[in-house]
CSV table of C-alpha atoms in Angstrom, one decimal:
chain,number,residue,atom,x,y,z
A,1,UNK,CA,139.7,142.8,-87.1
A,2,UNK,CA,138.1,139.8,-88.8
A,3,UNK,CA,135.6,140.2,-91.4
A,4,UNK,CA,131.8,139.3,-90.6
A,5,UNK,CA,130.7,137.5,-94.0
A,6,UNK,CA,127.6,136.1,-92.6
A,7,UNK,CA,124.9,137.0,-89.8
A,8,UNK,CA,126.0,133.2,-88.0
A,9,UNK,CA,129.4,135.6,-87.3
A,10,UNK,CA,128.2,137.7,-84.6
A,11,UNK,CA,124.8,137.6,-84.7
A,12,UNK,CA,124.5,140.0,-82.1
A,13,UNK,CA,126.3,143.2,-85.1
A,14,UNK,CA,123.8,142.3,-87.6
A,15,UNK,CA,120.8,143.9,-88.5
A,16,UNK,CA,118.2,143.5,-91.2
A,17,UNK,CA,115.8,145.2,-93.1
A,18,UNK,CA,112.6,143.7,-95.3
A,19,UNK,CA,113.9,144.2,-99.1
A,20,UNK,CA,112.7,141.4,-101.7
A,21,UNK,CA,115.3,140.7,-104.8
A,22,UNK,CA,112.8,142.4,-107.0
A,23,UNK,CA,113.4,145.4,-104.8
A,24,UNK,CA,117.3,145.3,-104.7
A,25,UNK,CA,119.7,143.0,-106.1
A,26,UNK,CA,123.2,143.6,-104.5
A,27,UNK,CA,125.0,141.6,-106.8
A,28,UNK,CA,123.9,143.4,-110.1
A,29,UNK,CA,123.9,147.1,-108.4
A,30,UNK,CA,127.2,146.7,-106.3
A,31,UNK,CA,128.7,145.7,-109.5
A,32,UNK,CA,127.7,147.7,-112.3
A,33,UNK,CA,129.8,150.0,-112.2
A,34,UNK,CA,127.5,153.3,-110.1
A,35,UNK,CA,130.0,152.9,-107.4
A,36,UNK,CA,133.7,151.8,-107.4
A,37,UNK,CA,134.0,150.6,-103.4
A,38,UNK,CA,132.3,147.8,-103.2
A,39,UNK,CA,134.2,144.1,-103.5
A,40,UNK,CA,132.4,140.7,-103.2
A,41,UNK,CA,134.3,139.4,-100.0
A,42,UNK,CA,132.5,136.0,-99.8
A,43,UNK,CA,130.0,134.7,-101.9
A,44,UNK,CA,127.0,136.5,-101.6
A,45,UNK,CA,128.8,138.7,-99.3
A,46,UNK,CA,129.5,142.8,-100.4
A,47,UNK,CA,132.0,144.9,-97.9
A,48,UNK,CA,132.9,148.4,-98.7
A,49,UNK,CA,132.9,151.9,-97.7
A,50,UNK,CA,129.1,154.1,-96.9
A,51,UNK,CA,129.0,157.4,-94.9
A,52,UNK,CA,133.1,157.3,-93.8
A,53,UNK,CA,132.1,153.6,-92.1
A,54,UNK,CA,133.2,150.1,-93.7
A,55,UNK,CA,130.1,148.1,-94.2
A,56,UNK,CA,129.1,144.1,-95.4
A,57,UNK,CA,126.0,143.4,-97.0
A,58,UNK,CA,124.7,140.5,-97.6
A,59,UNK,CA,120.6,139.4,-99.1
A,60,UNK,CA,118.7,136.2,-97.6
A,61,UNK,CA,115.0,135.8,-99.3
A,62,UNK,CA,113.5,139.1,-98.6
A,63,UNK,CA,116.2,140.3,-96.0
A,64,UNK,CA,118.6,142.4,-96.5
A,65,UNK,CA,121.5,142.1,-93.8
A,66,UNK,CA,124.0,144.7,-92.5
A,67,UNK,CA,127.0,144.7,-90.3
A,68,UNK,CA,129.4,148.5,-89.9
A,69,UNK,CA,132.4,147.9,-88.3
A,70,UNK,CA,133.9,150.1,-85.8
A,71,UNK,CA,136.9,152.3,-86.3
A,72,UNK,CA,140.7,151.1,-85.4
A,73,UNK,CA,142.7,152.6,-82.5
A,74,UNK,CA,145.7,153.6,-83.8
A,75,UNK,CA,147.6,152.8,-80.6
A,76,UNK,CA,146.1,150.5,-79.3
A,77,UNK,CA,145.1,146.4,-80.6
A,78,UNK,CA,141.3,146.0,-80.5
A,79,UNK,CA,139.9,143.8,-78.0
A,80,UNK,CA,138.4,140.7,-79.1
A,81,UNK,CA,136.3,138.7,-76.8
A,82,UNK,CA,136.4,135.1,-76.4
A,83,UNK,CA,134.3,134.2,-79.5
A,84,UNK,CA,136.0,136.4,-81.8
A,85,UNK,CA,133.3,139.4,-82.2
A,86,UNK,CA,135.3,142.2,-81.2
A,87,UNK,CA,134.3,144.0,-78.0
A,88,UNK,CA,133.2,147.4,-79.2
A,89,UNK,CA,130.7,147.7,-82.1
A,90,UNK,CA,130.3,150.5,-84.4
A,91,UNK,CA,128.9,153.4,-82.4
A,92,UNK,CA,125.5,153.7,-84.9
A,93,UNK,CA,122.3,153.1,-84.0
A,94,UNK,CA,120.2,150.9,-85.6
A,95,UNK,CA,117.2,154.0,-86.7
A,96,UNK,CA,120.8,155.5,-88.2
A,97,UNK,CA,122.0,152.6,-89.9
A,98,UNK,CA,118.8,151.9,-91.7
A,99,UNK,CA,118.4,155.9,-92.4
A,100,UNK,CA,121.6,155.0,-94.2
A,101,UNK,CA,120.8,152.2,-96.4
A,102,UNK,CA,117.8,153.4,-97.4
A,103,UNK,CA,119.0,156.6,-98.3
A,104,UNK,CA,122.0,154.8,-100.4
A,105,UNK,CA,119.6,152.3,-102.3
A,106,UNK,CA,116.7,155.2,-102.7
A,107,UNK,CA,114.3,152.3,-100.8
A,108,UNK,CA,111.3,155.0,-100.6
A,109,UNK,CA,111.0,154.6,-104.4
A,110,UNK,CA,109.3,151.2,-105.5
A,111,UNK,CA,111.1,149.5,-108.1
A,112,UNK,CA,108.5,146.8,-109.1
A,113,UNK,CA,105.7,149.6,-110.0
A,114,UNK,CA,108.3,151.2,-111.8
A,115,UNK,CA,109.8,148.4,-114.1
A,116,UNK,CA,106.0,147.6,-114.6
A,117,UNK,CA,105.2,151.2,-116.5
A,118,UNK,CA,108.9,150.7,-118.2
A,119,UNK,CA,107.7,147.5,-119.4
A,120,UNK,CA,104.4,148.7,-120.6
A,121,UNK,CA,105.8,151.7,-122.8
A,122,UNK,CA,108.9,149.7,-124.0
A,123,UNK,CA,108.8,146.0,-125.2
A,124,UNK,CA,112.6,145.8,-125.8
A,125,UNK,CA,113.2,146.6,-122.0
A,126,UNK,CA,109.9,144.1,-120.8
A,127,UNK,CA,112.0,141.8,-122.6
A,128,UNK,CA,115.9,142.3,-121.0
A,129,UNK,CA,114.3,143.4,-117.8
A,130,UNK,CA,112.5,140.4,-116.6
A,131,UNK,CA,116.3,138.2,-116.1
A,132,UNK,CA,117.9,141.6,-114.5
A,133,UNK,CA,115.1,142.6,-111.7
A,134,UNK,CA,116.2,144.8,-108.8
A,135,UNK,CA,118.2,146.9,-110.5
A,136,UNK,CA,118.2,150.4,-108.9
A,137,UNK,CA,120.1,154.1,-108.4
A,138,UNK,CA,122.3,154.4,-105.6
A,139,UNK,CA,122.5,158.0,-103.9
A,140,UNK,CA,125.9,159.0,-103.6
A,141,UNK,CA,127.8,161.3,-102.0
A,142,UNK,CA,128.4,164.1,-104.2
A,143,UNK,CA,132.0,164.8,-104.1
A,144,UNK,CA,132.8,160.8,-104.2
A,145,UNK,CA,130.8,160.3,-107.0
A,146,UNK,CA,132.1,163.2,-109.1
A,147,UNK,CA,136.1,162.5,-108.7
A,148,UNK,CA,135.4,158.5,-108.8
A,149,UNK,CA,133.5,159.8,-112.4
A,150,UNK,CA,136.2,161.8,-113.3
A,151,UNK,CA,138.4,159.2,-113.2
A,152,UNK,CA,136.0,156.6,-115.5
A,153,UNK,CA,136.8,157.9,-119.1
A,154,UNK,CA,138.3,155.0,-121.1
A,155,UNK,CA,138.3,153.1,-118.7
A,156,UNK,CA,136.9,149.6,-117.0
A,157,UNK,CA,135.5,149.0,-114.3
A,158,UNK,CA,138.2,146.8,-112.9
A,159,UNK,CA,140.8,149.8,-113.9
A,160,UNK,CA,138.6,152.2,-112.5
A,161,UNK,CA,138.2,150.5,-109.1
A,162,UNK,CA,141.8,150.1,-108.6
A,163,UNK,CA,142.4,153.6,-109.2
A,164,UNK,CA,140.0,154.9,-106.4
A,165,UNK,CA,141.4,152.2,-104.3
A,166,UNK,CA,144.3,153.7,-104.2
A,167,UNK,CA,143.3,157.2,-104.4
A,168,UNK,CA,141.8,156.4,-100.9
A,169,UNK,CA,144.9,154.6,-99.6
A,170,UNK,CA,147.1,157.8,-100.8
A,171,UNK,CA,144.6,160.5,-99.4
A,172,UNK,CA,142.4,158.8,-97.4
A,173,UNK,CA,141.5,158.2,-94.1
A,174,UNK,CA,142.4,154.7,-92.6
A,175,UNK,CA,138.8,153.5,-91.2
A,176,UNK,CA,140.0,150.1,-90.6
A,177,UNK,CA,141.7,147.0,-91.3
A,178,UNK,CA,139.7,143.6,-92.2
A,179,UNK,CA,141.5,140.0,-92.5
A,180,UNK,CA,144.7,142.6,-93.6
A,181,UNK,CA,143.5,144.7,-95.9
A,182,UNK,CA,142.7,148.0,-94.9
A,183,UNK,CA,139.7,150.5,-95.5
A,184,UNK,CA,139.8,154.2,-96.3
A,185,UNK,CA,137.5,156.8,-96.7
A,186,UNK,CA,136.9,158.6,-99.8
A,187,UNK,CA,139.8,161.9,-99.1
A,188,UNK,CA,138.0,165.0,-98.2
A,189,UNK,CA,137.7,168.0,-101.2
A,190,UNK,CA,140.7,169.5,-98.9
A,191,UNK,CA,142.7,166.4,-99.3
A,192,UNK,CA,142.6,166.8,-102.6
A,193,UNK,CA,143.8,170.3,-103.0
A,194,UNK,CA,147.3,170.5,-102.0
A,195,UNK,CA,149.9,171.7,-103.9
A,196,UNK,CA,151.1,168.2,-104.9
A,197,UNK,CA,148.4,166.6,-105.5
A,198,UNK,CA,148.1,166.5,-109.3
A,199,UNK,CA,152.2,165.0,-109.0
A,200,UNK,CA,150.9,162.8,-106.5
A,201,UNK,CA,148.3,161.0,-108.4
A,202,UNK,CA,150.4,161.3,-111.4
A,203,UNK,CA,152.5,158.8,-109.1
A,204,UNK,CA,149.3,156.5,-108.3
A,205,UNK,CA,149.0,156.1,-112.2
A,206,UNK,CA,146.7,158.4,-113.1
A,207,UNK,CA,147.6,159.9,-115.9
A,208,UNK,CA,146.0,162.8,-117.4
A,209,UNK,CA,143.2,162.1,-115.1
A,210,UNK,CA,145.5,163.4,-112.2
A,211,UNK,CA,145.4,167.3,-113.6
A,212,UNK,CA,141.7,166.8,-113.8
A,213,UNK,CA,140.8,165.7,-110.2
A,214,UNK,CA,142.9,168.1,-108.5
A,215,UNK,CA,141.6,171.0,-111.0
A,216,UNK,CA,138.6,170.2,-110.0
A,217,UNK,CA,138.5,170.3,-106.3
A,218,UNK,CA,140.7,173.3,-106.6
A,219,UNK,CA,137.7,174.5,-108.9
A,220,UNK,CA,135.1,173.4,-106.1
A,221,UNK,CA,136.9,174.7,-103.5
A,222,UNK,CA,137.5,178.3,-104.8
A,223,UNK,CA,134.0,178.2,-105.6
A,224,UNK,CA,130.5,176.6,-104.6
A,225,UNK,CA,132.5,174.2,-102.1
A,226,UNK,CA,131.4,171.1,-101.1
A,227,UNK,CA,127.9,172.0,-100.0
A,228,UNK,CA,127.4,174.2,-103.0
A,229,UNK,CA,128.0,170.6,-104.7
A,230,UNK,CA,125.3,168.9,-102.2
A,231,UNK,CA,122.9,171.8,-103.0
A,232,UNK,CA,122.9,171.2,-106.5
A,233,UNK,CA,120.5,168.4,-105.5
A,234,UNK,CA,117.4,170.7,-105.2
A,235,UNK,CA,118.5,172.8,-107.9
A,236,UNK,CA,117.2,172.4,-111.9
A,237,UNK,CA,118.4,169.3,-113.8
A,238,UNK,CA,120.2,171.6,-116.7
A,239,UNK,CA,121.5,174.4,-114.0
A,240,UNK,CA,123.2,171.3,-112.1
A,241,UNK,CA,124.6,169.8,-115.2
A,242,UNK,CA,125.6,173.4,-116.8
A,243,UNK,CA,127.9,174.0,-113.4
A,244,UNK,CA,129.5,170.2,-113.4
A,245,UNK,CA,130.4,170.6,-116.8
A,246,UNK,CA,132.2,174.1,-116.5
A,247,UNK,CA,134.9,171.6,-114.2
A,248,UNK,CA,138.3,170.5,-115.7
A,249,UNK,CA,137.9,166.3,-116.7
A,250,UNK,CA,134.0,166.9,-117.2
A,251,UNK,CA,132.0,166.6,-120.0
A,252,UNK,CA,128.0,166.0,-120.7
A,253,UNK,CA,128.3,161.8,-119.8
A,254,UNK,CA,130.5,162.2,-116.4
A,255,UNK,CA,127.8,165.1,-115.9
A,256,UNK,CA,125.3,162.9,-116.1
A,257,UNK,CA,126.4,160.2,-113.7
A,258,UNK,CA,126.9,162.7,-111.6
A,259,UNK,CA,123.3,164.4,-111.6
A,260,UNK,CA,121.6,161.1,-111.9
A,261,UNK,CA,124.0,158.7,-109.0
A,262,UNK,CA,124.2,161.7,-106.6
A,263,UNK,CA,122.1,164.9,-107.3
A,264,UNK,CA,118.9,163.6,-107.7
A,265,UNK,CA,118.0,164.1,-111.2
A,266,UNK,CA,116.4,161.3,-112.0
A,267,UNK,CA,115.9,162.0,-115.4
A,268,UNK,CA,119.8,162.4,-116.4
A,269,UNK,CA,120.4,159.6,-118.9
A,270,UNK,CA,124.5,159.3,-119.7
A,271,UNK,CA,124.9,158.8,-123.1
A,272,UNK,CA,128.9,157.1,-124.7
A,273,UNK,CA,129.2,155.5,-128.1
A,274,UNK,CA,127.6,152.3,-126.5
A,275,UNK,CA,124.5,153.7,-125.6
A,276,UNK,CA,124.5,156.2,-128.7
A,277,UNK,CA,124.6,152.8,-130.7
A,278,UNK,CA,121.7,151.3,-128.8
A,279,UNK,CA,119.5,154.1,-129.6
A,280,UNK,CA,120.1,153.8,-133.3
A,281,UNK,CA,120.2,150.1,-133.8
A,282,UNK,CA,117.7,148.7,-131.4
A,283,UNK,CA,115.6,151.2,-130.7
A,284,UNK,CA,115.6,153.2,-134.3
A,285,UNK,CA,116.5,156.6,-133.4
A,286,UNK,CA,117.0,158.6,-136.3
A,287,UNK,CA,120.0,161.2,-136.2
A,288,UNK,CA,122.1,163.4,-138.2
A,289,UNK,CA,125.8,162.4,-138.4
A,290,UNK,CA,127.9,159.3,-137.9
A,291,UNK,CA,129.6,160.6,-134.5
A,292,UNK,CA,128.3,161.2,-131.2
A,293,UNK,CA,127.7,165.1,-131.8
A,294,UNK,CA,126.7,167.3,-128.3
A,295,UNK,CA,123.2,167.8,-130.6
A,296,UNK,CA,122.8,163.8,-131.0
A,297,UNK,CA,123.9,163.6,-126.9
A,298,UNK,CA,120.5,165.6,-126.3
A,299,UNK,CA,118.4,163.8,-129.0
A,300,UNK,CA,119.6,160.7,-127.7
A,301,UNK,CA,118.7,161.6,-123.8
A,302,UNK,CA,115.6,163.5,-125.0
A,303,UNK,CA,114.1,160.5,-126.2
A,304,UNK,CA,114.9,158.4,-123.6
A,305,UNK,CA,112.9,160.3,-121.1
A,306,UNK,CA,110.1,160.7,-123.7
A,307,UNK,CA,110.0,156.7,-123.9
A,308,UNK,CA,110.8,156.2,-120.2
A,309,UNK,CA,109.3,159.1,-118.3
A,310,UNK,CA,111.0,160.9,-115.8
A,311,UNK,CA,112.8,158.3,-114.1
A,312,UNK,CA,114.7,157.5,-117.4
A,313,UNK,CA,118.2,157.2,-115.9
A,314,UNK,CA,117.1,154.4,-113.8
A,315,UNK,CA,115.5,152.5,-116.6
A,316,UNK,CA,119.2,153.4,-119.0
A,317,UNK,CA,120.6,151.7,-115.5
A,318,UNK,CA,119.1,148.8,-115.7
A,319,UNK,CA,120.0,147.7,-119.9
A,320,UNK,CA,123.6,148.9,-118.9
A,321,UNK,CA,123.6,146.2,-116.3
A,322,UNK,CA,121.8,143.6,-118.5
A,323,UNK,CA,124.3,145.1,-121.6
A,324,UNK,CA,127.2,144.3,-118.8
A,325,UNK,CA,126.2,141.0,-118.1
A,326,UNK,CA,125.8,139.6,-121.5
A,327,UNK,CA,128.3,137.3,-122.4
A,328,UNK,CA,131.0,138.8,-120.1
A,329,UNK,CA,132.0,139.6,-116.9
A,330,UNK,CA,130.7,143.3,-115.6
A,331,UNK,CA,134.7,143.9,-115.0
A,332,UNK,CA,135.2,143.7,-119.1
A,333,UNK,CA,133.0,147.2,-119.0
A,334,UNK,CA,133.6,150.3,-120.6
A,335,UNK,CA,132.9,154.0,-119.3
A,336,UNK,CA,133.7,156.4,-122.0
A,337,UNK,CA,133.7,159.9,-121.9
């Protein structure tokens, strides 16, 4: 199947929803390390995987475009007509694929009003903000976002991305295959739970990592299950983050990412030694102890949300993208634990 870069390929398999940059700015979200399944296929172009469907986004003034492709037969080449758009689209509607994106991006909450009240409590982030606008919290899928987390401590970004790429390949389902390089979908919490699983990933280069991914969906699985994991969305930010962190591989800053990128808790704010050094140097927090201490984690997030209000994660979001950008590409991050 060939990849659709642009809404001149196909016009007829792309839609489009009103979104201004100051809204949503694919290239600094897609890249800042919230989610590890994105890749910049063309300029201005981001494909990846949403919802078990393969996906390329692209932004043109206020619109934001979309094109999901449809699944591979197995057995059978796809038909391709004449002008190269292939014969059978994805079988979403357009009300669903917009539920989608909106849902993903959070496009119900306004960004601008919000950067405004950030802005007006905070000088320091009224000053980084205004060259990073559009900067938001994607909504992930729960189990996705806690074993692509897991996998993140001392780590990059780049690192990271591979790993989960080929997580996917190894456990996967295929979705589809674009210009030759194939699409999976994030593996299932049963995919994950086999009895060679840790040996398997030990195989994909995981390291140490590998005993904590698949004691963790074993962990899952035995108990709240998946949608115990989903229904930590409407439950209390400290209850959620209290039941992530009683998992192998999980401690209060993979928590975090996890409450605030796909359990709604708005107000998580993941704390490493990068952030811990912020708080002290620019922003003159004063704490006990020259180490980041489990007491100087909750000072540190407790006066975040004080400064920042309750959508405090999103505001840390946006000077970890600004912190990413400067002087270096967002690939030279690192996520530590």
């Amino acid at each position: 199947m060939k990849l659709r870069d642009a809404p001149s390929a196909c016009p007829s398999l792309w839609r489009w929803l009103p979104c201004p940059p100051a809204e949503l700015r694919l290239d600094l979200v897609l890249s800042s390390g919230q989610s590890f399944r994105w890749w910049e296929s063309s300029p201005g172009a981001w494909t990846g995987v949403l919802g078990g469907r393969v996906w390329t986004l692209r932004q043109d003034g206020d619109r934001l475009w979309y094109t999901v492709y449809g699944e591979e037969d197995e057995h059978e080449e796809e038909e391709e007509e004449r002008d190269g758009c292939p014969a059978k689209a994805a079988k979403l509607n357009a009300a669903e694929t917009e539920r989608i994106l909106r849902d993903y991006f959070q496009l119900d909450v306004g960004l601008s009003a919000l950067y405004h009240a950030w802005g007006a409590a905070d000088p320091l982030f009224r000053k980084v903000a205004k060259d990073f606008p559009g900067v938001r919290v994607l909504r992930q899928d729960p189990v996705e976002c806690l074993f692509s987390f897991i996998c993140t401590s001392n780590n990059h970004i780049s690192r990271i991305t591979a790993m989960i790429e080929r997580l996917c390949q190894a456990f996967g389902r295929r979705l589809c295959c674009l210009d030759s390089r194939p699409f999976h979908a994030f593996p299932s919490l049963s995919e994950l739970t086999g009895a060679d699983a840790e040996a398997r990933l030990r195989a994909l280069g995981f390291g140490y990592r590998a005993k904590f991914v698949s004691g963790s969906a074993r962990a899952i699985a035995e108990g709240l299950g998946p949608e115990g994991l989903c229904q930590l969305r409407s439950a209390p930010y400290a209850e959620a983050r209290r039941v992530l962190c009683a998992l192998p591989g999980v401690g209060a800053k993979v928590a975090d990412c996890v409450c605030l990128l796909s359990l709604d808790k708005a107000e998580a704010v993941p704390v490493d030694t990068h952030v811990w050094q912020i708080a002290r140097q620019r922003y003159g927090v004063a704490l006990g102890g020259k180490s980041l201490t489990p007491r100087a984690y909750q000072e540190i997030g407790d006066f975040f949300r004080e400064l920042w209000g309750p959508r405090a994660g999103w505001a840390q979001a946006v000077l970890f993208c600004a912190d990413l950008r400067k002087g270096q590409k967002p690939a030279g991050s690192q996520h530590q634990a």
